[in-house]
Amino acid sequence: MGWAHRVRDHGGVLFLDLRDRYGITQVVFRPEKAAPPMLEKARSIGSEYVVLVEGQAKARPPGSENAELLTGAMEVEADSVAILNVSRTPPFPLDDEGKASEDLRLRYRYLDLRRESLKNSMIFRHEMTRSVREYLSEQGFLEIETPLLVKPTPEGARDYVVPSRLHPGKFYALPQSPQLYKQILMVAGFDRYFQIARCLRDEDLRADRQPEFTQIDLEMTFVVEDDVFEAVEGTLASIFRRTMGLPLPVPFPRITYDEAMGRFGSDKPDLRIPFEIRDLTDVLGESGFEIFRAAKAGAPKTATLVLPVPGLATASRREIDAFEAAAKQAGAGGLAWARVKGEGLDGGVAKHVTGAVLAKLLETTGAKDGFLLLIASGPRALAQRVLGLLRTQIGNANFTLDDKDFRFVWVHKFPLFEYLEERKAWGPAHHIFTMPLEEDLPYIESDPGRVRAQLYDLAANGSELASGSIRIHRKDIQESVMRTIGMTAEEANTKFGFLLEAFEYGAPPHGGIALGLDRLVILFHGGDSIRDAIAFPKTASATSLMDGAPALIDPADLKELKIRIDR
Ligand code: ASP
């Protein structure tokens, strides 16, 4: 039984490609064997009809085998055929070459999911979650569900809210993550928890985001970050073994946030790109170029950073102008550059960089004949960001990066706070439950900008795959962090009183992490966007084209909820 993938009438002999979840089988109706009414019925089978065939599975006649097909050596010679259901003509072809618009595919998602690539993505996802469950269970983790109707306590994004019928005027929120509950599970003594958890965030959707997405959510008691890293590395290694049959070299390299920004201009660096940023503040500060001299004078707040790109000296002026335009768009005043030609420089700032400065530049950057040097000079953080963007852009456009070469890297010791210009206030770099580094504890309120956190991300090939931290388990530290971001004691109590109270009953040290499952599927298995990892995703405007969510509800229901719509 299956779906009619294709019917081919070869003048008498009729072939039916019958498809189900497991693949395609060729059914053959031969006029010499099949009675005319049966042939006629077979001929009436249309695309995507549901069909029952009885017959004999046989080797195909020699020479007619199809090596492309898993079942290409055999076929079923039909004895009888029944049509179990008919189908309208699908609005797009269900093969992987079919170039239907994504909106159309989302509208008829059940047809889209019949396509080989999407079906395989769902199967891959299942294998992944299965190995996560098995591995973590073996390691002593317990899978515990946390509620979907929770107290509104925004974690950074906007909450989706659900009105309460029994308590008119009050609302539940849908969880942005199980964060508070998993921490409370640690207080409750479940020292190793995990959950394949749905998270809901009402954000304006950026390119590759979904309003609901899935995390592999972990939390552990009495741990340091190494223990969390090991749990994640083990989980990913088990996924690699099961889904790809590949060993995964662990442990992954670790770099601090400062090092990541310094070398790659990004907190999710792509280690496949074969060049990195070099700090030449001192060296170029000795050149005759005023901007470089000023950067040296203002160091370390200002810097002159160089991105030495091998082979790109061939770039035309137009290409270099485009790099400069990208730098300016990222906020830079400009972009200096030079080509390396033989032992010297050519073009751009070449005339300012000579003699000992030139020799030192070539030595420090390792640049040789044929390199293009892109140079950003000014506020250090800005220069890092600008060259980080160019590194990613050029790395992807001009170098061959193998998307099966997974280069994992832990980035840790992030700042605890970031300064929010628009609010003129400090905000948490990740979330407010993150423990500062022991040595930075004294500065939480006196100098928030210098406080680093026990906060870590896992990145691979330019994507952030996971984020987590060792948590604050002491009420006094938690309150100090809340004060720093401008939360009054009253507000802290209203929003997080239950957590703070739990901390008063013997909260153990704990920490955890969450991995974005949808993104892992795309990284490991392939796909155009995380929508390809989700059976029923939403569009960029958070609608479901198949069922029409969100939708109006019955006025009677609104009345019961005591809600009036203000248009
Ligand atoms: N709850 C965090 C998040 O969703 C992850 C974590 O810190 O475990 O980003």
mmCIF file of N, CA, C and O in Angstrom, residues 456-512:
data_model
loop_
_atom_site.group_PDB
_atom_site.id
_atom_site.type_symbol
_atom_site.label_atom_id
_atom_site.label_comp_id
_atom_site.label_asym_id
_atom_site.label_seq_id
_atom_site.Cartn_x
_atom_site.Cartn_y
_atom_site.Cartn_z
ATOM 1 N N TYR A 456 28.812 30.426 29.005
ATOM 2 C CA TYR A 456 29.485 29.781 27.877
ATOM 3 C C TYR A 456 28.515 29.517 26.729
ATOM 4 O O TYR A 456 27.317 29.339 26.933
ATOM 5 N N ASP A 457 29.072 29.514 25.539
ATOM 6 C CA ASP A 457 28.329 29.195 24.316
ATOM 7 C C ASP A 457 29.068 28.083 23.594
ATOM 8 O O ASP A 457 30.299 28.031 23.654
ATOM 9 N N LEU A 458 28.340 27.261 22.884
ATOM 10 C CA LEU A 458 28.980 26.339 21.956
ATOM 11 C C LEU A 458 28.667 26.832 20.547
ATOM 12 O O LEU A 458 27.513 27.102 20.225
ATOM 13 N N ALA A 459 29.723 26.982 19.758
ATOM 14 C CA ALA A 459 29.529 27.423 18.375
ATOM 15 C C ALA A 459 30.131 26.385 17.436
ATOM 16 O O ALA A 459 31.009 25.607 17.838
ATOM 17 N N ALA A 460 29.654 26.353 16.225
ATOM 18 C CA ALA A 460 30.282 25.535 15.178
ATOM 19 C C ALA A 460 30.024 26.198 13.848
ATOM 20 O O ALA A 460 28.899 26.595 13.553
ATOM 21 N N ASN A 461 31.086 26.342 13.064
ATOM 22 C CA ASN A 461 30.982 26.837 11.693
ATOM 23 C C ASN A 461 30.172 28.133 11.598
ATOM 24 O O ASN A 461 29.365 28.316 10.689
ATOM 25 N N GLY A 462 30.347 29.007 12.578
ATOM 26 C CA GLY A 462 29.698 30.309 12.506
ATOM 27 C C GLY A 462 28.293 30.349 13.080
ATOM 28 O O GLY A 462 27.662 31.395 13.048
ATOM 29 N N SER A 463 27.788 29.235 13.610
ATOM 30 C CA SER A 463 26.460 29.248 14.243
ATOM 31 C C SER A 463 26.597 29.050 15.739
ATOM 32 O O SER A 463 27.442 28.276 16.187
ATOM 33 N N GLU A 464 25.701 29.706 16.487
ATOM 34 C CA GLU A 464 25.636 29.447 17.924
ATOM 35 C C GLU A 464 24.694 28.261 18.126
ATOM 36 O O GLU A 464 23.547 28.297 17.717
ATOM 37 N N LEU A 465 25.209 27.223 18.771
ATOM 38 C CA LEU A 465 24.407 26.009 18.921
ATOM 39 C C LEU A 465 23.852 25.851 20.322
ATOM 40 O O LEU A 465 22.860 25.155 20.529
ATOM 41 N N ALA A 466 24.523 26.446 21.307
ATOM 42 C CA ALA A 466 24.094 26.242 22.693
ATOM 43 C C ALA A 466 24.584 27.400 23.529
ATOM 44 O O ALA A 466 25.562 28.069 23.193
ATOM 45 N N SER A 467 23.868 27.616 24.620
ATOM 46 C CA SER A 467 24.212 28.686 25.523
ATOM 47 C C SER A 467 23.860 28.230 26.930
ATOM 48 O O SER A 467 22.825 27.599 27.127
ATOM 49 N N GLY A 468 24.726 28.535 27.886
ATOM 50 C CA GLY A 468 24.411 28.127 29.253
ATOM 51 C C GLY A 468 25.321 28.808 30.245
ATOM 52 O O GLY A 468 26.149 29.647 29.876
ATOM 53 N N SER A 469 25.146 28.438 31.492
ATOM 54 C CA SER A 469 25.961 29.076 32.517
ATOM 55 C C SER A 469 25.932 28.287 33.817
ATOM 56 O O SER A 469 25.063 27.448 34.026
ATOM 57 N N ILE A 470 26.914 28.568 34.659
ATOM 58 C CA ILE A 470 26.820 28.188 36.058
ATOM 59 C C ILE A 470 25.916 29.257 36.671
ATOM 60 O O ILE A 470 26.048 30.443 36.356
ATOM 61 N N ARG A 471 24.975 28.815 37.502
ATOM 62 C CA ARG A 471 23.951 29.749 37.974
ATOM 63 C C ARG A 471 24.305 30.330 39.335
ATOM 64 O O ARG A 471 25.046 29.742 40.115
ATOM 65 N N ILE A 472 23.656 31.422 39.589
ATOM 66 C CA ILE A 472 23.702 31.983 40.932
ATOM 67 C C ILE A 472 22.818 31.105 41.817
ATOM 68 O O ILE A 472 21.678 30.824 41.453
ATOM 69 N N HIS A 473 23.345 30.648 42.951
ATOM 70 C CA HIS A 473 22.487 29.871 43.844
ATOM 71 C C HIS A 473 22.318 30.569 45.189
ATOM 72 O O HIS A 473 21.694 30.031 46.092
ATOM 73 N N ARG A 474 22.926 31.778 45.286
ATOM 74 C CA ARG A 474 22.792 32.509 46.550
ATOM 75 C C ARG A 474 21.919 33.729 46.342
ATOM 76 O O ARG A 474 22.093 34.505 45.399
ATOM 77 N N LYS A 475 21.002 33.900 47.299
ATOM 78 C CA LYS A 475 20.027 34.975 47.197
ATOM 79 C C LYS A 475 20.704 36.350 47.152
ATOM 80 O O LYS A 475 20.314 37.222 46.372
ATOM 81 N N ASP A 476 21.764 36.538 47.966
ATOM 82 C CA ASP A 476 22.383 37.863 48.014
ATOM 83 C C ASP A 476 23.006 38.234 46.667
ATOM 84 O O ASP A 476 22.877 39.359 46.192
ATOM 85 N N ILE A 477 23.664 37.257 46.013
ATOM 86 C CA ILE A 477 24.283 37.553 44.703
ATOM 87 C C ILE A 477 23.180 37.806 43.672
ATOM 88 O O ILE A 477 23.267 38.735 42.866
ATOM 89 N N GLN A 478 22.141 36.986 43.733
ATOM 90 C CA GLN A 478 21.038 37.163 42.784
ATOM 91 C C GLN A 478 20.428 38.563 42.922
ATOM 92 O O GLN A 478 20.171 39.248 41.935
ATOM 93 N N GLU A 479 20.261 39.003 44.160
ATOM 94 C CA GLU A 479 19.653 40.318 44.364
ATOM 95 C C GLU A 479 20.591 41.433 43.901
ATOM 96 O O GLU A 479 20.151 42.444 43.350
ATOM 97 N N SER A 480 21.887 41.227 44.100
ATOM 98 C CA SER A 480 22.862 42.227 43.677
ATOM 99 C C SER A 480 22.829 42.382 42.136
ATOM 100 O O SER A 480 22.863 43.496 41.606
ATOM 101 N N VAL A 481 22.734 41.261 41.423
ATOM 102 C CA VAL A 481 22.651 41.316 39.955
ATOM 103 C C VAL A 481 21.354 42.019 39.540
ATOM 104 O O VAL A 481 21.345 42.857 38.636
ATOM 105 N N MET A 482 20.276 41.706 40.234
ATOM 106 C CA MET A 482 18.993 42.337 39.892
ATOM 107 C C MET A 482 19.061 43.850 40.109
ATOM 108 O O MET A 482 18.557 44.618 39.290
ATOM 109 N N ARG A 483 19.696 44.240 41.191
ATOM 110 C CA ARG A 483 19.834 45.690 41.447
ATOM 111 C C ARG A 483 20.625 46.360 40.329
ATOM 112 O O ARG A 483 20.288 47.443 39.866
ATOM 113 N N THR A 484 21.702 45.691 39.890
ATOM 114 C CA THR A 484 22.574 46.288 38.874
ATOM 115 C C THR A 484 21.823 46.560 37.571
ATOM 116 O O THR A 484 22.094 47.544 36.892
ATOM 117 N N ILE A 485 20.881 45.694 37.233
ATOM 118 C CA ILE A 485 20.148 45.956 35.986
ATOM 119 C C ILE A 485 18.938 46.848 36.238
ATOM 120 O O ILE A 485 18.079 47.008 35.364
ATOM 121 N N GLY A 486 18.880 47.401 37.434
ATOM 122 C CA GLY A 486 17.856 48.405 37.689
ATOM 123 C C GLY A 486 16.520 47.839 38.132
ATOM 124 O O GLY A 486 15.488 48.503 38.029
ATOM 125 N N MET A 487 16.544 46.595 38.635
ATOM 126 C CA MET A 487 15.295 45.997 39.090
ATOM 127 C C MET A 487 15.108 46.337 40.561
ATOM 128 O O MET A 487 16.003 46.118 41.370
ATOM 129 N N THR A 488 13.968 46.905 40.896
ATOM 130 C CA THR A 488 13.751 47.236 42.308
ATOM 131 C C THR A 488 13.472 45.944 43.069
ATOM 132 O O THR A 488 13.108 44.924 42.480
ATOM 133 N N ALA A 489 13.651 46.017 44.391
ATOM 134 C CA ALA A 489 13.424 44.839 45.227
ATOM 135 C C ALA A 489 11.986 44.359 45.044
ATOM 136 O O ALA A 489 11.705 43.162 44.984
ATOM 137 N N GLU A 490 11.099 45.323 44.900
ATOM 138 C CA GLU A 490 9.680 44.975 44.765
ATOM 139 C C GLU A 490 9.424 44.213 43.455
ATOM 140 O O GLU A 490 8.764 43.176 43.427
ATOM 141 N N GLU A 491 10.021 44.756 42.380
ATOM 142 C CA GLU A 491 9.860 44.120 41.071
ATOM 143 C C GLU A 491 10.460 42.704 41.086
ATOM 144 O O GLU A 491 9.871 41.754 40.579
ATOM 145 N N ALA A 492 11.648 42.607 41.699
ATOM 146 C CA ALA A 492 12.310 41.299 41.793
ATOM 147 C C ALA A 492 11.405 40.319 42.519
ATOM 148 O O ALA A 492 11.272 39.161 42.129
ATOM 149 N N ASN A 493 10.771 40.812 43.544
ATOM 150 C CA ASN A 493 9.918 39.963 44.339
ATOM 151 C C ASN A 493 8.657 39.540 43.589
ATOM 152 O O ASN A 493 8.246 38.388 43.636
ATOM 153 N N THR A 494 8.069 40.499 42.868
ATOM 154 C CA THR A 494 6.855 40.168 42.127
ATOM 155 C C THR A 494 7.168 39.146 41.045
ATOM 156 O O THR A 494 6.437 38.184 40.844
ATOM 157 N N LYS A 495 8.276 39.370 40.350
ATOM 158 C CA LYS A 495 8.555 38.508 39.205
ATOM 159 C C LYS A 495 9.184 37.177 39.613
ATOM 160 O O LYS A 495 8.837 36.129 39.080
ATOM 161 N N PHE A 496 10.160 37.273 40.505
ATOM 162 C CA PHE A 496 10.990 36.087 40.770
ATOM 163 C C PHE A 496 10.971 35.660 42.225
ATOM 164 O O PHE A 496 11.834 34.912 42.663
ATOM 165 N N GLY A 497 9.983 36.186 42.991
ATOM 166 C CA GLY A 497 9.928 35.885 44.423
ATOM 167 C C GLY A 497 10.013 34.392 44.709
ATOM 168 O O GLY A 497 10.712 33.958 45.630
ATOM 169 N N PHE A 498 9.336 33.599 43.860
ATOM 170 C CA PHE A 498 9.324 32.152 44.131
ATOM 171 C C PHE A 498 10.716 31.545 43.991
ATOM 172 O O PHE A 498 11.087 30.647 44.740
ATOM 173 N N LEU A 499 11.515 32.084 43.065
ATOM 174 C CA LEU A 499 12.873 31.560 42.906
ATOM 175 C C LEU A 499 13.743 32.005 44.088
ATOM 176 O O LEU A 499 14.477 31.208 44.678
ATOM 177 N N LEU A 500 13.619 33.279 44.423
ATOM 178 C CA LEU A 500 14.428 33.796 45.525
ATOM 179 C C LEU A 500 14.082 33.065 46.823
ATOM 180 O O LEU A 500 14.966 32.747 47.624
ATOM 181 N N GLU A 501 12.819 32.768 46.982
ATOM 182 C CA GLU A 501 12.417 32.035 48.189
ATOM 183 C C GLU A 501 13.016 30.625 48.172
ATOM 184 O O GLU A 501 13.537 30.152 49.176
ATOM 185 N N ALA A 502 12.965 29.985 47.000
ATOM 186 C CA ALA A 502 13.541 28.636 46.902
ATOM 187 C C ALA A 502 15.028 28.663 47.280
ATOM 188 O O ALA A 502 15.547 27.731 47.892
ATOM 189 N N PHE A 503 15.704 29.751 46.908
ATOM 190 C CA PHE A 503 17.136 29.870 47.220
ATOM 191 C C PHE A 503 17.393 29.920 48.731
ATOM 192 O O PHE A 503 18.510 29.742 49.175
ATOM 193 N N GLU A 504 16.338 30.193 49.497
ATOM 194 C CA GLU A 504 16.505 30.266 50.958
ATOM 195 C C GLU A 504 16.428 28.898 51.633
ATOM 196 O O GLU A 504 16.603 28.786 52.824
ATOM 197 N N TYR A 505 16.121 27.870 50.799
ATOM 198 C CA TYR A 505 15.984 26.539 51.388
ATOM 199 C C TYR A 505 17.064 25.598 50.876
ATOM 200 O O TYR A 505 16.789 24.554 50.304
ATOM 201 N N GLY A 506 18.310 25.988 51.048
ATOM 202 C CA GLY A 506 19.384 25.070 50.698
ATOM 203 C C GLY A 506 19.510 24.837 49.202
ATOM 204 O O GLY A 506 19.481 23.695 48.752
ATOM 205 N N ALA A 507 19.642 25.919 48.433
ATOM 206 C CA ALA A 507 19.850 25.751 46.985
ATOM 207 C C ALA A 507 21.294 25.325 46.741
ATOM 208 O O ALA A 507 22.229 25.988 47.194
ATOM 209 N N PRO A 508 21.500 24.232 46.016
ATOM 210 C CA PRO A 508 22.871 23.771 45.762
ATOM 211 C C PRO A 508 23.491 24.555 44.602
ATOM 212 O O PRO A 508 22.767 25.088 43.763
ATOM 213 N N PRO A 509 24.819 24.581 44.513
ATOM 214 C CA PRO A 509 25.445 25.154 43.310
ATOM 215 C C PRO A 509 24.993 24.324 42.101
ATOM 216 O O PRO A 509 24.895 23.102 42.195
ATOM 217 N N HIS A 510 24.702 24.989 41.005
ATOM 218 C CA HIS A 510 24.236 24.247 39.836
ATOM 219 C C HIS A 510 24.501 25.021 38.562
ATOM 220 O O HIS A 510 24.830 26.213 38.611
ATOM 221 N N GLY A 511 24.380 24.344 37.460
ATOM 222 C CA GLY A 511 24.618 24.990 36.168
ATOM 223 C C GLY A 511 24.033 24.143 35.068
ATOM 224 O O GLY A 511 23.674 22.984 35.287
ATOM 225 N N GLY A 512 23.939 24.703 33.883
ATOM 226 C CA GLY A 512 23.350 23.941 32.785
ATOM 227 C C GLY A 512 23.532 24.646 31.471
ATOM 228 O O GLY A 512 24.330 25.584 31.334
#
